[in-house]
């Protein structure tokens, strides 16, 4: 894109800032473990060694009254991972990076790199600092930012005139469900968050590729200049419908399961954590995000793929063999995860997530190394 240098520098600065915060926390972990008599860089030791956990939990005031060392470390880690997730207000690098990047880079960014934030929270923040994760204020802040990301991302997507930027903002909205599922710390919430990360890693790259196919042919991404493409490109239009319906969260496709599980987990969070009196309103607000998602996806499909055929697009070639080859596995995975969620994913992760849930709620377990090792 024309602003590629701006987008690249912005992406670099944001991710560098997040990585520096992670490095600061890693160094702090090391010196705390050294003070406990067991200097190490092992994440498993940090989470399971009683001496290290006791050193982490020592009442050391930080910055101002009420803020202890684990809470500050948790916040620094969260900012680093929130940039990568991305979460409002640390999201502004994402639309620029997506719009200016070529299609393959957008697919890698949406399919893999955005998941590092959720992975970091589940792999590092919550196992090592469970007491901070259970702090009422921090949990409320994380859930609030998640709901803001869901609604803000959906509203911004609805306002876009650029096809690719619409998909980029939809990623902010979808990844908000990941943070919400983690923040409420319930079995269904964690399961839904992990499922949503995998599902979004399938549907979002597919959507970016579908945008790239159109841009390669007509050299525009403006929604008001497109229309009637399904009549011109029926094979491509069929793949596009499946891909965008998966992103929408249509039952039977991958995008449905994760979001619904997160909503179930959020709605029932007060039964697990009685102090989460705000959980039900959060679930209702997050559910409204699904309505907004349906609105902007269906409106986009109407403008781009339906309606009368435009004369300037009458000679466009349908999806080529190479494009079908790329789209087919993504389409198959979107259907398989939607129809067989337990066999395709839940059966592999639920036991690990159940142990993580117990660890967060009750504190470090002696056998915690087993389930931490099980996380890829």
Coordinates of C-alpha atoms in Angstrom, one line a residue:
X1 CA 0.0 0.0 0.0
X2 CA 0.9 3.7 -0.3
X3 CA 1.4 4.1 3.4
X4 CA 3.4 0.9 3.9
X5 CA 6.4 2.6 5.6
X6 CA 4.1 4.3 8.2
X7 CA 2.3 1.0 8.8
X8 CA 5.5 -1.0 9.1
X9 CA 7.1 1.5 11.6
X10 CA 3.9 1.7 13.6
X11 CA 3.7 -2.1 13.8
X12 CA 7.3 -2.3 14.8
X13 CA 7.0 0.3 17.6
X14 CA 3.9 -1.2 19.0
X15 CA 5.2 -4.8 19.1
X16 CA 8.6 -3.6 20.4
X17 CA 6.9 -1.8 23.3
X18 CA 5.0 -4.9 24.2
X19 CA 8.1 -7.1 23.9
X20 CA 10.1 -4.7 26.1
X21 CA 7.4 -4.9 28.8
X22 CA 7.6 -8.7 28.6
X23 CA 11.4 -8.6 28.9
X24 CA 11.1 -6.4 32.0
X25 CA 8.8 -8.9 33.6
X26 CA 11.0 -11.9 32.7
X27 CA 14.0 -10.2 34.3
X28 CA 11.9 -9.4 37.4
X29 CA 10.8 -13.1 37.5
X30 CA 14.4 -14.2 37.4
X31 CA 15.6 -12.0 40.2
X32 CA 12.6 -12.9 42.3
X33 CA 13.4 -16.6 41.8
X34 CA 17.0 -15.9 42.7
X35 CA 15.8 -14.3 46.0
X36 CA 13.9 -17.5 46.7
X37 CA 17.1 -19.5 46.3
X38 CA 16.2 -21.0 42.9
X39 CA 17.4 -18.7 40.1
X40 CA 15.8 -20.0 36.9
X41 CA 14.1 -18.9 33.7
X42 CA 11.7 -21.9 33.7
X43 CA 8.1 -21.0 33.4
X44 CA 7.1 -24.3 35.0
X45 CA 9.2 -23.5 38.1
X46 CA 7.7 -20.0 38.3
X47 CA 4.2 -21.6 38.4
X48 CA 4.8 -24.6 40.6
X49 CA 7.8 -24.0 42.9
X50 CA 6.4 -23.1 46.4
X51 CA 9.4 -21.0 47.3
X52 CA 9.2 -18.9 44.2
X53 CA 5.5 -18.5 44.5
X54 CA 6.0 -17.4 48.1
X55 CA 8.6 -14.9 47.0
X56 CA 6.2 -13.6 44.3
X57 CA 3.4 -13.2 46.9
X58 CA 5.5 -11.2 49.5
X59 CA 3.6 -8.0 50.4
X60 CA 5.7 -5.4 48.5
X61 CA 3.9 -2.1 47.9
X62 CA 4.5 -0.8 44.4
X63 CA 3.7 2.6 43.0
X64 CA 0.8 3.3 45.3
X65 CA -1.2 1.7 48.1
X66 CA -2.9 -1.5 47.3
X67 CA -0.8 -2.4 44.3
X68 CA 1.5 -5.3 45.0
X69 CA 4.3 -6.7 42.9
X70 CA 2.3 -9.6 41.3
X71 CA -0.4 -7.1 40.2
X72 CA 2.1 -4.8 38.5
X73 CA 3.8 -7.7 36.7
X74 CA 0.4 -9.0 35.6
X75 CA -0.5 -5.5 34.2
X76 CA 2.8 -5.2 32.3
X77 CA 2.4 -8.7 30.8
X78 CA -1.2 -7.9 29.9
X79 CA -0.2 -4.7 28.0
X80 CA 2.4 -6.7 26.1
X81 CA -0.1 -9.4 25.2
X82 CA -3.0 -6.9 24.6
X83 CA -0.9 -5.2 21.9
X84 CA -0.5 -8.6 20.1
X85 CA -4.1 -9.7 20.7
X86 CA -5.0 -6.8 19.9
X87 CA -7.3 -5.2 22.5
X88 CA -8.7 -1.7 22.7
X89 CA -6.9 0.8 23.1
X90 CA -3.7 -1.0 22.0
X91 CA -5.2 -2.0 18.6
X92 CA -4.5 0.9 16.3
X93 CA -1.5 -0.7 14.6
X94 CA -3.7 -3.5 13.3
X95 CA -5.9 -1.8 10.6
X96 CA -2.9 0.0 9.1
X97 CA -0.8 -3.1 9.1
X98 CA -3.5 -5.2 7.4
X99 CA -4.5 -2.7 4.8
X100 CA -1.0 -1.9 3.7
X101 CA 0.3 -5.5 3.8
X102 CA 0.1 -7.9 0.9
X103 CA -2.5 -10.6 1.1
X104 CA -0.2 -13.5 2.3
X105 CA 1.2 -11.3 5.2
X106 CA -2.4 -10.4 6.2
X107 CA -3.2 -14.1 6.3
X108 CA -0.2 -14.9 8.5
X109 CA -0.9 -11.9 10.8
X110 CA -4.6 -12.8 11.3
X111 CA -4.1 -16.6 11.4
X112 CA -1.1 -16.9 13.6
X113 CA 0.4 -13.7 15.1
X114 CA -2.8 -12.4 16.7
X115 CA -3.1 -15.6 18.7
X116 CA 0.2 -15.0 20.5
X117 CA -1.6 -12.6 22.9
X118 CA -4.2 -15.1 24.0
X119 CA -1.5 -17.8 24.2
X120 CA 0.7 -15.7 26.4
X121 CA -2.1 -15.0 28.8
X122 CA -2.9 -18.7 29.1
X123 CA 0.7 -19.8 29.1
X124 CA 2.4 -17.2 31.3
X125 CA 0.2 -14.6 33.0
X126 CA -2.5 -16.8 34.5
X127 CA -0.4 -19.9 35.6
X128 CA 2.4 -17.8 37.1
X129 CA 0.3 -15.0 38.7
X130 CA -3.0 -16.6 39.6
X131 CA -3.6 -14.4 42.6
X132 CA -3.3 -11.3 40.4
X133 CA -5.6 -12.9 37.8
X134 CA -8.2 -13.4 40.6
X135 CA -8.0 -9.8 41.7
X136 CA -11.5 -8.3 41.3
X137 CA -10.4 -5.0 39.8
X138 CA -8.0 -6.5 37.3
X139 CA -10.6 -9.1 36.2
X140 CA -13.2 -6.3 35.8
X141 CA -10.8 -4.1 33.7
X142 CA -9.9 -7.0 31.4
X143 CA -13.5 -8.0 30.9
X144 CA -14.5 -4.4 30.2
X145 CA -11.7 -3.9 27.7
X146 CA -12.9 -7.2 26.0
X147 CA -16.5 -6.0 25.7
X148 CA -15.3 -2.6 24.4
X149 CA -13.2 -4.3 21.8
X150 CA -16.1 -6.5 20.7
X151 CA -18.5 -3.6 20.2
X152 CA -16.0 -1.0 19.0
X153 CA -14.4 -3.4 16.5
X154 CA -17.9 -4.3 15.1
X155 CA -19.0 -0.7 14.9
X156 CA -15.8 0.3 13.1
X157 CA -16.1 -2.6 10.7
X158 CA -19.7 -1.5 9.9
X159 CA -18.4 2.1 9.1
X160 CA -15.7 1.0 6.6
X161 CA -15.8 1.6 2.9
X162 CA -12.5 -0.4 2.4
X163 CA -13.2 -4.1 2.1
X164 CA -9.9 -5.1 3.7
X165 CA -10.2 -2.7 6.6
X166 CA -13.6 -4.1 7.3
X167 CA -12.1 -7.5 7.8
X168 CA -9.3 -6.0 9.9
X169 CA -11.7 -4.4 12.3
X170 CA -13.7 -7.6 12.5
X171 CA -10.6 -9.3 13.9
X172 CA -10.5 -6.8 16.8
X173 CA -14.1 -7.6 17.5
X174 CA -13.6 -11.4 17.3
X175 CA -10.5 -11.4 19.4
X176 CA -12.4 -9.5 22.1
X177 CA -14.2 -12.7 22.8
X178 CA -10.9 -14.5 23.5
X179 CA -10.0 -11.9 26.2
X180 CA -13.5 -12.0 27.7
X181 CA -13.4 -15.8 28.0
X182 CA -10.1 -15.7 29.7
X183 CA -11.0 -12.8 32.0
X184 CA -14.1 -14.5 33.5
X185 CA -12.0 -17.6 34.4
X186 CA -14.7 -20.3 34.0
X187 CA -14.4 -23.7 32.2
X188 CA -16.7 -22.7 29.4
X189 CA -15.0 -19.3 29.1
X190 CA -11.5 -20.8 28.7
X191 CA -12.7 -23.4 26.3
X192 CA -14.5 -20.9 24.2
X193 CA -11.4 -18.6 24.2
X194 CA -9.1 -21.3 22.9
X195 CA -11.7 -22.5 20.4
X196 CA -12.2 -18.9 19.2
X197 CA -8.5 -18.5 18.7
X198 CA -8.3 -21.6 16.4
X199 CA -11.6 -20.7 14.6
X200 CA -10.5 -17.1 13.9
X201 CA -7.2 -18.5 12.7
X202 CA -9.2 -20.3 10.0
X203 CA -12.0 -17.9 9.0
X204 CA -10.0 -14.6 9.1
X205 CA -7.2 -15.7 6.8
X206 CA -9.8 -17.1 4.5
X207 CA -11.6 -13.7 4.4
X208 CA -8.4 -11.8 3.8
X209 CA -7.6 -14.2 0.9
X210 CA -11.1 -13.7 -0.5
X211 CA -10.5 -9.9 -0.4
X212 CA -7.1 -10.4 -2.1
X213 CA -8.6 -12.4 -4.9
X214 CA -11.0 -9.5 -5.8
X215 CA -8.3 -6.9 -5.4
X216 CA -6.0 -8.8 -7.8
X217 CA -8.7 -8.7 -10.5
X218 CA -10.3 -5.2 -10.1
X219 CA -7.5 -3.3 -8.2
X220 CA -10.0 -1.7 -5.8
X221 CA -11.2 -2.5 -2.4
X222 CA -13.9 0.1 -2.2
X223 CA -17.2 -1.5 -1.3
X224 CA -19.3 1.1 -3.3
X225 CA -17.4 0.1 -6.5
X226 CA -18.2 -3.6 -6.2
X227 CA -21.4 -5.6 -6.7
X228 CA -23.0 -8.6 -8.3
X229 CA -19.8 -10.6 -8.1
X230 CA -21.5 -13.9 -7.4
X231 CA -23.1 -13.8 -10.9
X232 CA -19.7 -13.3 -12.5
X233 CA -17.7 -15.6 -10.2
X234 CA -20.0 -18.3 -8.8
X235 CA -17.3 -20.6 -7.5
X236 CA -15.5 -17.8 -5.8
X237 CA -18.9 -16.4 -4.5
X238 CA -19.7 -19.8 -2.9
X239 CA -16.4 -19.9 -1.0
X240 CA -16.9 -16.2 0.0
X241 CA -20.3 -16.9 1.4
X242 CA -18.9 -19.8 3.5
X243 CA -15.9 -17.9 4.7
X244 CA -17.8 -14.8 5.7
X245 CA -20.6 -16.8 7.3
X246 CA -18.0 -18.6 9.3
X247 CA -16.7 -15.2 10.5
X248 CA -20.2 -14.1 11.2
X249 CA -20.7 -17.0 13.6
X250 CA -23.3 -19.0 11.7
X251 CA -24.3 -22.3 13.5
X252 CA -22.6 -25.2 11.9
X253 CA -19.4 -23.2 11.1
X254 CA -16.3 -22.6 13.2
X255 CA -17.1 -19.1 14.3
X256 CA -20.2 -20.1 16.2
X257 CA -18.9 -22.4 18.9
X258 CA -16.2 -20.3 20.5
X259 CA -18.3 -17.2 20.8
X260 CA -21.3 -19.0 22.2
X261 CA -19.0 -20.9 24.8
X262 CA -17.5 -17.6 25.9
X263 CA -21.0 -16.1 26.3
X264 CA -22.1 -19.2 28.3
X265 CA -19.0 -18.9 30.5
X266 CA -19.5 -15.2 31.1
X267 CA -23.2 -15.5 31.9
X268 CA -22.5 -18.2 34.5
X269 CA -19.3 -16.7 35.9
X270 CA -21.0 -15.4 39.0
X271 CA -21.8 -18.9 40.0
X272 CA -18.0 -19.7 40.0
X273 CA -16.8 -16.4 41.3
X274 CA -19.6 -14.8 43.5
X275 CA -17.8 -11.4 43.3
X276 CA -18.4 -11.2 39.5
X277 CA -21.7 -9.5 39.8
X278 CA -20.9 -7.7 36.6
X279 CA -20.6 -10.8 34.5
X280 CA -24.2 -11.1 33.3
X281 CA -24.4 -7.5 32.0
X282 CA -21.0 -8.1 30.3
X283 CA -22.5 -11.2 28.6
X284 CA -25.5 -9.3 27.4
X285 CA -23.3 -6.5 25.9
X286 CA -21.0 -9.1 24.3
X287 CA -24.0 -10.9 22.8
X288 CA -25.0 -7.6 21.1
X289 CA -21.7 -7.8 19.4
X290 CA -22.9 -10.9 17.6
X291 CA -25.9 -8.8 16.3
X292 CA -23.5 -6.1 15.0
X293 CA -21.3 -8.7 13.4
X294 CA -24.3 -10.2 11.5
X295 CA -25.2 -6.7 10.4
X296 CA -21.9 -5.7 8.9
X297 CA -21.2 -9.1 7.3
X298 CA -24.7 -9.4 5.7
X299 CA -24.5 -5.8 4.5
X300 CA -21.1 -6.4 3.0
X301 CA -22.3 -9.5 1.2
X302 CA -25.3 -7.6 -0.2
X303 CA -23.1 -4.8 -1.5
X304 CA -20.2 -7.0 -2.9
X305 CA -21.7 -10.3 -4.0
X306 CA -25.4 -9.8 -4.6
X307 CA -27.4 -7.4 -6.8
X308 CA -27.2 -6.9 -10.6
X309 CA -24.0 -7.7 -12.5
X310 CA -21.9 -4.7 -13.2
X311 CA -20.8 -4.4 -16.8
X312 CA -17.2 -3.6 -15.9
X313 CA -17.0 -6.9 -14.0
X314 CA -18.7 -9.1 -16.7
X315 CA -15.4 -10.6 -18.0
X316 CA -13.8 -11.4 -14.6
X317 CA -12.4 -14.9 -14.4
X318 CA -13.8 -17.2 -11.7
X319 CA -11.6 -18.7 -9.0
X320 CA -8.5 -20.4 -10.5
X321 CA -7.3 -23.9 -9.6
X322 CA -4.6 -22.4 -7.3
X323 CA -7.1 -20.2 -5.5
X324 CA -9.5 -23.1 -5.0
X325 CA -6.6 -25.2 -3.7
X326 CA -5.9 -22.6 -1.1
X327 CA -9.5 -22.0 -0.1
X328 CA -10.7 -25.6 0.1
X329 CA -8.8 -26.7 3.2
X330 CA -9.8 -23.5 5.0
X331 CA -13.5 -24.2 4.0
X332 CA -13.3 -27.8 5.1
X333 CA -11.8 -26.9 8.5
X334 CA -14.5 -24.2 9.0
X335 CA -17.2 -26.8 8.6
X336 CA -15.4 -29.6 10.6
X337 CA -14.8 -27.4 13.6
X338 CA -18.4 -26.2 13.4
X339 CA -20.0 -29.6 13.1
X340 CA -17.6 -31.7 15.2
X341 CA -16.2 -29.3 17.9
X342 CA -15.5 -32.0 20.4
X343 CA -13.8 -34.4 18.1
X344 CA -11.8 -31.7 16.3
X345 CA -10.7 -29.6 19.2
X346 CA -12.4 -29.8 22.6
X347 CA -11.3 -33.4 23.1
X348 CA -7.7 -32.3 22.9
X349 CA -7.7 -29.2 25.1
X350 CA -10.5 -29.5 27.7
X351 CA -8.5 -31.6 30.2
X352 CA -5.6 -29.2 30.1
X353 CA -7.9 -26.2 30.4
X354 CA -9.7 -27.8 33.4
X355 CA -6.4 -28.2 35.2
X356 CA -5.5 -24.6 34.4
X357 CA -8.9 -23.5 35.8
X358 CA -8.2 -25.4 39.0
X359 CA -4.8 -23.9 39.2
X360 CA -6.1 -20.3 38.8
X361 CA -9.0 -20.7 41.3
X362 CA -7.2 -22.7 44.1
X363 CA -3.6 -21.7 43.6
X364 CA -0.5 -23.7 42.5
X365 CA -0.8 -27.5 42.3
X366 CA 1.9 -30.0 42.9
X367 CA 1.2 -31.7 39.6
X368 CA 0.9 -28.4 37.7
X369 CA 4.1 -29.2 35.7
X370 CA 2.1 -32.0 34.0
X371 CA -0.6 -29.7 32.5
X372 CA 1.8 -26.8 31.8
X373 CA 4.0 -29.2 29.8
X374 CA 0.8 -30.3 27.9
X375 CA 0.2 -26.8 26.6
X376 CA 2.0 -26.7 23.2

